[in-house]
PDB file of C-alpha atoms in Angstrom:
ATOM      1  CA  MET A  30    -249.012 174.155  72.143  1.00  0.00           C
ATOM      2  CA  LYS A  31    -248.516 170.484  71.370  1.00  0.00           C
ATOM      3  CA  ILE A  32    -244.970 169.122  70.975  1.00  0.00           C
ATOM      4  CA  SER A  33    -245.699 168.129  67.382  1.00  0.00           C
ATOM      5  CA  GLU A  34    -246.767 171.697  66.516  1.00  0.00           C
ATOM      6  CA  ALA A  35    -243.672 173.197  68.181  1.00  0.00           C
ATOM      7  CA  ILE A  36    -241.394 170.768  66.325  1.00  0.00           C
ATOM      8  CA  GLN A  37    -243.030 171.586  62.980  1.00  0.00           C
ATOM      9  CA  ILE A  38    -242.632 175.333  63.575  1.00  0.00           C
ATOM     10  CA  LEU A  39    -238.994 174.926  64.620  1.00  0.00           C
ATOM     11  CA  LEU A  40    -238.271 172.789  61.536  1.00  0.00           C
ATOM     12  CA  THR A  41    -239.844 175.448  59.313  1.00  0.00           C
ATOM     13  CA  ILE A  42    -237.694 178.128  60.975  1.00  0.00           C
ATOM     14  CA  HIS A  43    -234.607 175.910  60.574  1.00  0.00           C
ATOM     15  CA  GLU A  44    -235.296 175.462  56.850  1.00  0.00           C
ATOM     16  CA  GLU A  45    -235.741 179.203  56.295  1.00  0.00           C
ATOM     17  CA  PHE A  46    -233.102 180.689  58.635  1.00  0.00           C
ATOM     18  CA  GLY A  47    -230.683 177.885  59.490  1.00  0.00           C
ATOM     19  CA  ASP A  48    -229.590 176.734  62.940  1.00  0.00           C
ATOM     20  CA  LEU A  49    -230.503 179.693  65.166  1.00  0.00           C
ATOM     21  CA  ASP A  50    -230.036 180.110  68.901  1.00  0.00           C
ATOM     22  CA  ILE A  51    -233.054 180.325  71.176  1.00  0.00           C
ATOM     23  CA  THR A  52    -232.432 183.845  72.449  1.00  0.00           C
ATOM     24  CA  GLY A  53    -235.363 184.527  74.730  1.00  0.00           C
ATOM     25  CA  GLY A  54    -238.832 183.826  75.904  1.00  0.00           C
ATOM     26  CA  THR A  55    -240.827 182.742  78.881  1.00  0.00           C
ATOM     27  CA  LEU A  56    -241.921 179.242  79.802  1.00  0.00           C
ATOM     28  CA  ALA A  57    -243.624 178.404  83.069  1.00  0.00           C
ATOM     29  CA  SER A  58    -245.790 175.583  84.318  1.00  0.00           C
ATOM     30  CA  ASP A  59    -248.810 177.883  84.524  1.00  0.00           C
ATOM     31  CA  THR A  60    -248.129 179.610  81.170  1.00  0.00           C
ATOM     32  CA  PRO A  61    -247.966 177.189  78.248  1.00  0.00           C
ATOM     33  CA  LEU A  62    -246.040 177.926  75.049  1.00  0.00           C
ATOM     34  CA  ARG A  63    -248.249 179.997  72.731  1.00  0.00           C
ATOM     35  CA  ARG A  64    -245.945 181.420  70.047  1.00  0.00           C
ATOM     36  CA  ILE A  65    -242.586 180.781  68.466  1.00  0.00           C
ATOM     37  CA  SER A  66    -241.079 183.634  66.468  1.00  0.00           C
ATOM     38  CA  VAL A  67    -237.815 184.800  64.910  1.00  0.00           C
ATOM     39  CA  THR A  68    -236.553 188.206  66.017  1.00  0.00           C
ATOM     40  CA  ASP A  69    -233.929 190.637  64.783  1.00  0.00           C
ATOM     41  CA  THR A  70    -231.190 192.211  66.889  1.00  0.00           C
ATOM     42  CA  ALA A  71    -233.549 195.070  67.835  1.00  0.00           C
ATOM     43  CA  GLY A  72    -236.106 192.589  69.187  1.00  0.00           C
ATOM     44  CA  ARG A  73    -238.568 193.065  66.295  1.00  0.00           C
ATOM     45  CA  GLU A  74    -240.418 190.050  65.014  1.00  0.00           C
ATOM     46  CA  LEU A  75    -239.262 188.915  61.565  1.00  0.00           C
ATOM     47  CA  TRP A  76    -241.184 185.664  61.343  1.00  0.00           C
ATOM     48  CA  PRO A  77    -244.069 184.753  61.195  1.00  0.00           C
ATOM     49  CA  ARG A  78    -245.043 187.992  59.525  1.00  0.00           C
ATOM     50  CA  GLY A  79    -246.468 188.685  56.147  1.00  0.00           C
ATOM     51  CA  PRO A  80    -244.390 190.485  53.571  1.00  0.00           C
ATOM     52  CA  ILE A  81    -243.552 193.885  55.006  1.00  0.00           C
ATOM     53  CA  PRO A  82    -241.351 196.571  53.530  1.00  0.00           C
ATOM     54  CA  VAL A  83    -237.928 196.413  55.110  1.00  0.00           C
ATOM     55  CA  THR A  84    -235.399 199.181  54.701  1.00  0.00           C
ATOM     56  CA  GLY A  85    -231.953 197.646  54.511  1.00  0.00           C
ATOM     57  CA  GLN A  86    -230.892 194.268  55.839  1.00  0.00           C
ATOM     58  CA  ARG A  87    -232.238 193.259  59.257  1.00  0.00           C
ATOM     59  CA  GLU A  88    -229.912 190.956  61.156  1.00  0.00           C
ATOM     60  CA  VAL A  89    -231.565 187.830  62.538  1.00  0.00           C
ATOM     61  CA  ASP A  90    -230.962 187.406  66.274  1.00  0.00           C
ATOM     62  CA  GLY A  91    -232.674 184.140  67.097  1.00  0.00           C
ATOM     63  CA  VAL A  92    -235.815 182.305  68.120  1.00  0.00           C
ATOM     64  CA  PHE A  93    -238.115 183.703  70.797  1.00  0.00           C
ATOM     65  CA  LEU A  94    -240.469 181.414  72.741  1.00  0.00           C
ATOM     66  CA  ASP A  95    -243.584 182.938  74.246  1.00  0.00           C
TER      67      ASP A  95
END
């Protein structure tokens, strides 16, 4: 993933969810960044997902880099 793409995704997340912590992920020299997502406290992906039915309020945990 290019730096410009990562920055744009992070800015979009910041606009939608506020200033979140980066709470997990894996970065290595032989494994480039492929995805950036927002997860809830149970580790389920909240963003980027299409509209899905959600029962109750799901608490945002942070940003996950993969």
